[in-house]
mmCIF file of C-alpha atoms in Angstrom:
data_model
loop_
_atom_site.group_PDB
_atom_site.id
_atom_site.type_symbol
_atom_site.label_atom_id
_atom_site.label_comp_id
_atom_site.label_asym_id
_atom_site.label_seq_id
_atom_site.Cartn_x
_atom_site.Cartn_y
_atom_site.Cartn_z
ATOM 1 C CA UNK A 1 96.484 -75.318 -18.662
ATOM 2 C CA UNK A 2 98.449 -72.229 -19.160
ATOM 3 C CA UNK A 3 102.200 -72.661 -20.369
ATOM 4 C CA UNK A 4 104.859 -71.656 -18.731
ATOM 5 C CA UNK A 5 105.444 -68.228 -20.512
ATOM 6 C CA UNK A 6 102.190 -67.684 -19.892
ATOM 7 C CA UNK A 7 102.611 -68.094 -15.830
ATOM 8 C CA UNK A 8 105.482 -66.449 -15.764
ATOM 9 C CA UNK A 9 103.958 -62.803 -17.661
ATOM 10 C CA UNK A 10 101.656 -63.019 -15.127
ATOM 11 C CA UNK A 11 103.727 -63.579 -11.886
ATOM 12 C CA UNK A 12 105.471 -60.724 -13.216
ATOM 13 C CA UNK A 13 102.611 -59.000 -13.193
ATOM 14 C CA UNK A 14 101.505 -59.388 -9.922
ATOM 15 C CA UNK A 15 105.090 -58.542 -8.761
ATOM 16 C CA UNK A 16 104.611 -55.250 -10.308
ATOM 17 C CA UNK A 17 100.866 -54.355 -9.281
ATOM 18 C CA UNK A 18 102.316 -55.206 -5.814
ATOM 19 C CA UNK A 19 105.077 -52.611 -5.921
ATOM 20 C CA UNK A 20 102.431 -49.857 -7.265
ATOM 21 C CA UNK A 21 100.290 -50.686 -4.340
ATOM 22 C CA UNK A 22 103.442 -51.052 -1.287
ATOM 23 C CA UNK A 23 103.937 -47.551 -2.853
ATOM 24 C CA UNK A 24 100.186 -46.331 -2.073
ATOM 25 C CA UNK A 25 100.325 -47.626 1.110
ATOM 26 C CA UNK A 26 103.747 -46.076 2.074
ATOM 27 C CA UNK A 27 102.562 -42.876 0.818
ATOM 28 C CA UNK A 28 99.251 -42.709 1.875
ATOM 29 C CA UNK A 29 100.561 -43.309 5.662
ATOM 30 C CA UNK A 30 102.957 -40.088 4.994
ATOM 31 C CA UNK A 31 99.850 -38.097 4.270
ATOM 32 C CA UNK A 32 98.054 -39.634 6.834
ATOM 33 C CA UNK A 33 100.062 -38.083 9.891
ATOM 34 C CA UNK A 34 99.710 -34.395 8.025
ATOM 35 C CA UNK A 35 95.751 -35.020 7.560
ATOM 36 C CA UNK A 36 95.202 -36.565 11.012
ATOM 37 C CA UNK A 37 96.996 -33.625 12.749
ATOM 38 C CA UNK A 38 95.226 -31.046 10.461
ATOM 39 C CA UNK A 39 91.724 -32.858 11.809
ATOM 40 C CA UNK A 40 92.482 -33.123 15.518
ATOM 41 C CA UNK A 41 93.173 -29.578 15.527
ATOM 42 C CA UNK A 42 90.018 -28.321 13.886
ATOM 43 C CA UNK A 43 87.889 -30.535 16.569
ATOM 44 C CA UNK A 44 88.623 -28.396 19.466
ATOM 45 C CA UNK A 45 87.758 -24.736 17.602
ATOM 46 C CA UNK A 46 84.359 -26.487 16.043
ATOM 47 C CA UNK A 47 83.188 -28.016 19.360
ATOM 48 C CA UNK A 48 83.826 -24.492 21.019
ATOM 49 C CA UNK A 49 81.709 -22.658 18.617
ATOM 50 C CA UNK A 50 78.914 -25.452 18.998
ATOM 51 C CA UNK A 51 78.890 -24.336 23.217
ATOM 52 C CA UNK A 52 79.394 -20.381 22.009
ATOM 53 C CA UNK A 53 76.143 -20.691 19.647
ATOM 54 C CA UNK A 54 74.326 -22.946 22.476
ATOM 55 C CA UNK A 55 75.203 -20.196 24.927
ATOM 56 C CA UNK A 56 74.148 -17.537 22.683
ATOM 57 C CA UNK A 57 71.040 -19.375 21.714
ATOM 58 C CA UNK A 58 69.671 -19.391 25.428
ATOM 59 C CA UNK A 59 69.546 -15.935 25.736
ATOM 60 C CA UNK A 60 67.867 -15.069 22.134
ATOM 61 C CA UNK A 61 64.705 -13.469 22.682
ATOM 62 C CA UNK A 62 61.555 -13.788 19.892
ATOM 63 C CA UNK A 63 61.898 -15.917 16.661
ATOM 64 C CA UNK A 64 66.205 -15.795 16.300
ATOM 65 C CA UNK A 65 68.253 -15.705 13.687
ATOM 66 C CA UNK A 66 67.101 -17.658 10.344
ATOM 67 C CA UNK A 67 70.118 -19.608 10.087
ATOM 68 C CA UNK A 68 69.690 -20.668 13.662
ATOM 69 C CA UNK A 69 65.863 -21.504 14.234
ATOM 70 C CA UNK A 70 64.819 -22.064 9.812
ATOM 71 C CA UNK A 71 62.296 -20.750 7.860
ATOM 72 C CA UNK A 72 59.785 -23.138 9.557
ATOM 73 C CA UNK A 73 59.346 -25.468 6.707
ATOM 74 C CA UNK A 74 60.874 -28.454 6.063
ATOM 75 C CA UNK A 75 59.607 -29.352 2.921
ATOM 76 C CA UNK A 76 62.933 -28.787 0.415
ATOM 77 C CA UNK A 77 65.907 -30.660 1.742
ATOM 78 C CA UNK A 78 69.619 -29.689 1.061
ATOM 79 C CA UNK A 79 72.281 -32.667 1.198
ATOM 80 C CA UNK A 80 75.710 -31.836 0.609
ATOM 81 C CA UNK A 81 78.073 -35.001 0.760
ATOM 82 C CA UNK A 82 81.493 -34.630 0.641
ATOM 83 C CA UNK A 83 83.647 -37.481 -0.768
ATOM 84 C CA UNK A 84 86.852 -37.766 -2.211
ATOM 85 C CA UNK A 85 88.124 -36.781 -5.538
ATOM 86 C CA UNK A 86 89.854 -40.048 -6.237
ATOM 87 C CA UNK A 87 89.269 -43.808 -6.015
ATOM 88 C CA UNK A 88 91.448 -46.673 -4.429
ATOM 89 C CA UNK A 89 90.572 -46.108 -0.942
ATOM 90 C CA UNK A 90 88.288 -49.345 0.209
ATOM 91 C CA UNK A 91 84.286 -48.468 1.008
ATOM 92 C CA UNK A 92 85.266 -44.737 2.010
ATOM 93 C CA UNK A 93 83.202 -43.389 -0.845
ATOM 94 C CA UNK A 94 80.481 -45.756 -1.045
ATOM 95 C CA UNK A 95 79.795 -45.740 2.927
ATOM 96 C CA UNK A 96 79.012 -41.947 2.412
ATOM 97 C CA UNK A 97 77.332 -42.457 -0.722
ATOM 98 C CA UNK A 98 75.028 -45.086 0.675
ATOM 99 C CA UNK A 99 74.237 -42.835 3.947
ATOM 100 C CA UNK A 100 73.101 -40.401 1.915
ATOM 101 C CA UNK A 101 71.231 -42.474 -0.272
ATOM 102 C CA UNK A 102 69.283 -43.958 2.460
ATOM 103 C CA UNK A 103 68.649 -40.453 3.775
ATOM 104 C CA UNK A 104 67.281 -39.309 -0.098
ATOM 105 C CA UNK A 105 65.147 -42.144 -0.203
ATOM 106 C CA UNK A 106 63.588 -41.761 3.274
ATOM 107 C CA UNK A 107 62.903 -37.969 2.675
ATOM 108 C CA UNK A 108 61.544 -39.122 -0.533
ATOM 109 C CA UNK A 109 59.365 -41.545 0.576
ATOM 110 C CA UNK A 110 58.002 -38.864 2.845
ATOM 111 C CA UNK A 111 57.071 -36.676 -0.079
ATOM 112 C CA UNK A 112 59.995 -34.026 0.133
ATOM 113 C CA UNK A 113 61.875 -32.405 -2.423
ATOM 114 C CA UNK A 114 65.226 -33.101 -2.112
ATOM 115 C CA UNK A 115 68.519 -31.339 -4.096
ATOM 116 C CA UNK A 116 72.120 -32.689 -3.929
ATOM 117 C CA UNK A 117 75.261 -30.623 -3.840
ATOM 118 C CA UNK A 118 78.720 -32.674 -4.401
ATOM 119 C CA UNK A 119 81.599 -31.953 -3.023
ATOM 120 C CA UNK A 120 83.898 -34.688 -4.886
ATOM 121 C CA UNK A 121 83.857 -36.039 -8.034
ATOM 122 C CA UNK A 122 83.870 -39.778 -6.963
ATOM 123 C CA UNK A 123 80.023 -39.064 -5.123
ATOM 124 C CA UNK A 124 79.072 -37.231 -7.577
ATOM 125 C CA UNK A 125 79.831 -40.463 -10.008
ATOM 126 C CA UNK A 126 77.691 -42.652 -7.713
ATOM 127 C CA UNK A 127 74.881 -40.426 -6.892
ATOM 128 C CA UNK A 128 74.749 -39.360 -10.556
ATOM 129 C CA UNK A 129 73.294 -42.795 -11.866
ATOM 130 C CA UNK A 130 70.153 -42.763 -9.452
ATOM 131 C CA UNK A 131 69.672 -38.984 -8.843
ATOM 132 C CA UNK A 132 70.868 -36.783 -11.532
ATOM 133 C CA UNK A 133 67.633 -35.056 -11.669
ATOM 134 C CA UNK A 134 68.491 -33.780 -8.335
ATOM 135 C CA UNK A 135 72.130 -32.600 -8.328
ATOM 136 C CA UNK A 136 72.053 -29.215 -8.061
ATOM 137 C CA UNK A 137 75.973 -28.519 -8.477
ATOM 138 C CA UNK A 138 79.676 -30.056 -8.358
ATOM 139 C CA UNK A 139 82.476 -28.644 -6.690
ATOM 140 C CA UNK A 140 85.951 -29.976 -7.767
ATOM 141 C CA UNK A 141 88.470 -30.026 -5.239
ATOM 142 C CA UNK A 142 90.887 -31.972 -7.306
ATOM 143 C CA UNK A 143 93.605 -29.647 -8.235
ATOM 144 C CA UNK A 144 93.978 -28.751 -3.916
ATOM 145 C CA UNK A 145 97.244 -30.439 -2.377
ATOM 146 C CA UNK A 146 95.645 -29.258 0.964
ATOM 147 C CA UNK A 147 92.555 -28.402 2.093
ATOM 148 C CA UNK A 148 92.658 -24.975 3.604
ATOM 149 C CA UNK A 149 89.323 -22.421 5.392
ATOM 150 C CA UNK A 150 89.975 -20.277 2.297
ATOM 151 C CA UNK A 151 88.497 -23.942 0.001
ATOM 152 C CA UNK A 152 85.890 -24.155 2.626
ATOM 153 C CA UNK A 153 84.342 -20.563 3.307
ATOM 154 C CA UNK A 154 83.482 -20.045 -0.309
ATOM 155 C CA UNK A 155 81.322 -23.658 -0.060
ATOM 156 C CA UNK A 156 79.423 -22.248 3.232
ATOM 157 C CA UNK A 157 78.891 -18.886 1.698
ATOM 158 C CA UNK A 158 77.005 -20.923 -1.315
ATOM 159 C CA UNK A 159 75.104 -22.688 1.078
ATOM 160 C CA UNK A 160 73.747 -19.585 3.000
ATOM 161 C CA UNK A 161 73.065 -17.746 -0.578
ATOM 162 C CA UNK A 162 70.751 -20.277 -1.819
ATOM 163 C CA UNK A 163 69.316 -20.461 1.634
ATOM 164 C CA UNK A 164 68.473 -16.595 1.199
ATOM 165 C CA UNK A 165 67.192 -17.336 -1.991
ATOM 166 C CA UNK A 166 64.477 -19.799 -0.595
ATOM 167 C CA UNK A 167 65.776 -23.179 -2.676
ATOM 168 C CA UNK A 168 65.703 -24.916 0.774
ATOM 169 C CA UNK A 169 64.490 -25.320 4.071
ATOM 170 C CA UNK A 170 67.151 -27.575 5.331
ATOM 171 C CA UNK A 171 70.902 -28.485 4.439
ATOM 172 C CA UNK A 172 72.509 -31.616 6.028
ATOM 173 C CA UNK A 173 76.126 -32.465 5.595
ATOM 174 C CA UNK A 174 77.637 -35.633 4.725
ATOM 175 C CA UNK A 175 80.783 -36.907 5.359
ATOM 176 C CA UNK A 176 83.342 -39.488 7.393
ATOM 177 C CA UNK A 177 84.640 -38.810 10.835
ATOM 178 C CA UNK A 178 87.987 -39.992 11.191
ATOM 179 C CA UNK A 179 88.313 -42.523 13.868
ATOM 180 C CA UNK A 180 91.899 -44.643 13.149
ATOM 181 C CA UNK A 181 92.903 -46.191 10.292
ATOM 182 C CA UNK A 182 90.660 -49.341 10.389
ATOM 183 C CA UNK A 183 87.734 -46.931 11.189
ATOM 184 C CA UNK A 184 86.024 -44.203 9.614
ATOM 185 C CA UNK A 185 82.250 -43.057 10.891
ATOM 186 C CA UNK A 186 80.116 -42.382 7.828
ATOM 187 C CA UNK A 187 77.905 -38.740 9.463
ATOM 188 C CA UNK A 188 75.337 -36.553 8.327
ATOM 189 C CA UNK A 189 75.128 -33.299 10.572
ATOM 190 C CA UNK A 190 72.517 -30.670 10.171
ATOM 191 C CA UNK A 191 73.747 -27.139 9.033
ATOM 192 C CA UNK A 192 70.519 -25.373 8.482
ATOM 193 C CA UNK A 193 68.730 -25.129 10.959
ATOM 194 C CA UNK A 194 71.877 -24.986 13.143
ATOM 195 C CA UNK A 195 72.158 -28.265 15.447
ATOM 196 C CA UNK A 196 72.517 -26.259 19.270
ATOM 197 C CA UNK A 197 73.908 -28.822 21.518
ATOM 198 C CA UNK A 198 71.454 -28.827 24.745
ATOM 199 C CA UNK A 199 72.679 -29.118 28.474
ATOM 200 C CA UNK A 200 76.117 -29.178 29.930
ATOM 201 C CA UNK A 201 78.582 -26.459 29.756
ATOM 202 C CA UNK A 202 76.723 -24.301 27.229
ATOM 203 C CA UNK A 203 73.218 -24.029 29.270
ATOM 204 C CA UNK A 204 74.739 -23.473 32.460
ATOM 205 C CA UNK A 205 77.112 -20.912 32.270
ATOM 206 C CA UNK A 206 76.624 -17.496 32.230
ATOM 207 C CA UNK A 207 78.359 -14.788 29.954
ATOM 208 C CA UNK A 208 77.840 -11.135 28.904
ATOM 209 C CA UNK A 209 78.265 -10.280 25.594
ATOM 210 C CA UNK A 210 79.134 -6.969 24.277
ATOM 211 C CA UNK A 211 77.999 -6.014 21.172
ATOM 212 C CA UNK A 212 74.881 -8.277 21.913
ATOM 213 C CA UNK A 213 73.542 -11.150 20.982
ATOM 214 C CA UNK A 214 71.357 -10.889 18.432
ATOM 215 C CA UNK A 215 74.549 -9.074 16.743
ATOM 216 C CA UNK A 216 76.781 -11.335 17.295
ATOM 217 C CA UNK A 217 75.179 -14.565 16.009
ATOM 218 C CA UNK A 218 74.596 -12.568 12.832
ATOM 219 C CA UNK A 219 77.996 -12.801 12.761
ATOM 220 C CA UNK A 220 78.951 -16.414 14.023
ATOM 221 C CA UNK A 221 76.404 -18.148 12.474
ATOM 222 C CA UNK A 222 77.642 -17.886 8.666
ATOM 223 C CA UNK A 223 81.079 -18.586 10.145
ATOM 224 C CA UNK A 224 79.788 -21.095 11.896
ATOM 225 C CA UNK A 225 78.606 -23.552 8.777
ATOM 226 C CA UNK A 226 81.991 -22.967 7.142
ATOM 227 C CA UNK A 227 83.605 -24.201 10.179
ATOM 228 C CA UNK A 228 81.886 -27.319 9.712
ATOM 229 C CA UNK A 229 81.830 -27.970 6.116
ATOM 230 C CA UNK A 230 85.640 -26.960 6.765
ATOM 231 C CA UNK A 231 86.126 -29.608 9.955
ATOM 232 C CA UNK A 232 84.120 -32.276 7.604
ATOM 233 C CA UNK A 233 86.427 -31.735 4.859
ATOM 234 C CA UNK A 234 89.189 -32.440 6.889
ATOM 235 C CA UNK A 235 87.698 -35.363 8.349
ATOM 236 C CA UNK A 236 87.135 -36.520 5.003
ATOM 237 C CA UNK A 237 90.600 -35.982 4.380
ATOM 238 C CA UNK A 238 92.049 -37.801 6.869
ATOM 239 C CA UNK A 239 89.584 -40.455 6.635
ATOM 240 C CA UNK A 240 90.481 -40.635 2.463
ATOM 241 C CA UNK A 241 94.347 -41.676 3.658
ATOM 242 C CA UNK A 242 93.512 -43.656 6.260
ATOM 243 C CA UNK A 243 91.195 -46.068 4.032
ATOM 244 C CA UNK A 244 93.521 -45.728 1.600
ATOM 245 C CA UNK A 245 96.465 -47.044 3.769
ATOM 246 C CA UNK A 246 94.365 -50.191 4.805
ATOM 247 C CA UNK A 247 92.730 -50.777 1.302
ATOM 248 C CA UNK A 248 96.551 -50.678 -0.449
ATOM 249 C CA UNK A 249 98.061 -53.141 2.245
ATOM 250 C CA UNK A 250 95.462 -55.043 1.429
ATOM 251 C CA UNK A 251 95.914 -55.223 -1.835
ATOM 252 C CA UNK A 252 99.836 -55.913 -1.297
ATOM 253 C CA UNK A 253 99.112 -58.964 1.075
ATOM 254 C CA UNK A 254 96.821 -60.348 -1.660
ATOM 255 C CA UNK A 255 99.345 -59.849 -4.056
ATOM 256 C CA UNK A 256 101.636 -61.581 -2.111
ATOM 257 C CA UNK A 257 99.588 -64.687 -1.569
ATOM 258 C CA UNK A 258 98.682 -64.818 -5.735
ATOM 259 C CA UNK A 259 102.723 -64.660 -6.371
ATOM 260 C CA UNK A 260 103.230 -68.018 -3.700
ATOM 261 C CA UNK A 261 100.241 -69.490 -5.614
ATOM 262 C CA UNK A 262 100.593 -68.636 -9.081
ATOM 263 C CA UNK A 263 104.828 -69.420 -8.396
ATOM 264 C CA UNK A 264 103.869 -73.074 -6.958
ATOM 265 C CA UNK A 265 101.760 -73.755 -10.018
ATOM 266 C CA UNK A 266 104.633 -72.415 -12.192
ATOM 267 C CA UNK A 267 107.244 -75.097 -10.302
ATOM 268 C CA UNK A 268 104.951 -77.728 -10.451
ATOM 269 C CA UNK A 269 104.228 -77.412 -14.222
ATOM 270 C CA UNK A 270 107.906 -77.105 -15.146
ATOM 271 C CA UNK A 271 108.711 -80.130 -12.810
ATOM 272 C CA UNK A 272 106.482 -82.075 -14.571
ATOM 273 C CA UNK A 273 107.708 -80.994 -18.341
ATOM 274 C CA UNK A 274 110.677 -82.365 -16.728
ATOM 275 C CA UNK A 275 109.859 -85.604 -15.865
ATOM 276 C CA UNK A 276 107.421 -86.023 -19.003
ATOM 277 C CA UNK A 277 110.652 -85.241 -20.775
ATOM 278 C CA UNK A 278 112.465 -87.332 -18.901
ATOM 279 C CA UNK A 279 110.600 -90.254 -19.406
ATOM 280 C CA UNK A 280 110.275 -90.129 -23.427
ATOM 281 C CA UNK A 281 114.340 -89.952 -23.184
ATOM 282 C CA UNK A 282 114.596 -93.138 -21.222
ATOM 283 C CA UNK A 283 111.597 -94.734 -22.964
ATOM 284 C CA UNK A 284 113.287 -94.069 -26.478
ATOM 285 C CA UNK A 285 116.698 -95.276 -25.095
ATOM 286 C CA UNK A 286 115.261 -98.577 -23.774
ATOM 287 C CA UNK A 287 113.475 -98.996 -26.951
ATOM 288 C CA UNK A 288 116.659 -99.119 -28.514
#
């Protein structure tokens, strides 16, 4: 039975780790509205250029570009997941983690080679105790307030160069589309070959292009995957706060139900020093 110093040291405790995480909460909800925002808006631009390129595709005559239709192998697969760079935010890592490493071992078990590029240091910790063999790279994002196209451009342009290169056949992205604050969608979308939505507004319309085609998905295409890796980073980012805000109140409710419990065991152990006290004071009188 713990003594009564020893209750109270740790009520205090758990008054303390409450206000720490009340604090996470209130300020992961402030950078939750900025993130959110910054997400919504990059939907509309991405989904735009997925009709553009499924336009464009329709009218490509002979093979296309490589970026668009692959090398024709699929034999050397690229995953790049995207987590976050820090930790107290519920399952948000791990359900991204564990996507991927479902997809790893299902590619493996098929006999393909597969590489792993982090984006995140907290994936990279997971990943790194099954699969180190196979992470190729780490990119720390850790010392960005904000995520802006300028963070993302330079992670599609790496993509594309060891495309050119020949290290792989096929890149997939990983990361967590933001839903609402209870819900975040872990999602793996394919960069390389380039995913071209089929049917609906994109096959059906028709558009002249000037320079042509062929020219102008040389262009879009590279722009293209760091549009995505950008609009999955902010997804990622708003997904980060969002788990955050649920995980910390949480946390502050369960700290709040430990203080009620751990304060009723303190009154009931002081009431009864009290009445053991009590007693031995009446006993020794009465003995007198």
């Amino acid at each position: 039975m713990p003594s009564l110093k020893d209750l109270r040291n740790r009520i205090a405790s758990v008054k303390a780790t409450q206000k720490i995480t009340k604090a996470m909460q209130m300020v992961a909800a402030a950078k939750l509205r900025r993130a959110q925002q910054a997400a919504e808006a990059a939907r509309p631009y991405a989904e735009r250029m997925d009709a553009v390129l499924a336009n464009l595709a329709s009218g490509v005559s002979g093979d296309g570009p490589a970026l668009m239709t692959g090398n024709g192998k699929s034999e050397v697969h690229l995953l790049v997941v995207a987590t976050a760079e820090r930790g107290l935010c519920g399952g948000f890592n791990s359900s991204i983690v564990r996507l991927a490493r479902e997809r790893i071992l299902a590619l493996q078990s098929e006999g393909k080679t597969v590489k792993i590029l982090c984006i995140g240091k907290k994936g990279y910790d997971q990943l790194r105790r099954q699969f180190e063999k196979q992470i190729v790279d780490l990119i720390d994002l850790r010392s960005l307030r904000q995520i802006g196209f300028e963070n993302a451009d330079p992670i599609g342009k790496k993509i594309i160069a060891m495309f050119d290169r020949g290290e792989f056949d096929v890149a997939t992205l990983f990361y967590s589309k933001f839903r609402s604050v209870i819900l975040q969608i872990p999602t793996a979308q394919q960069l390389i070959p380039a995913e071209v939505p089929a049917g609906g507004e994109a096959s059906t319309a028709a558009y002249e292009y000037e320079p042509g085609q062929d020219e102008i998905l040389a262009t879009l295409l590279p722009r293209n995957i760091s549009v995505q890796v950008f609009r999955g980073l902010l997804e990622n980012a708003a997904s980060e706060q969002g788990a955050r805000m649920s995980a910390m109140d949480n946390a502050t409710r369960n700290a709040g139900e430990m203080i009620k419990k751990q304060t009723t065991i303190y009154n009931r152990s002081r009431q009864a020093m009290i009445t053991k006290e009590l007693i031995e004071i009446i006993s020794g009188a009465e003995a007198l």
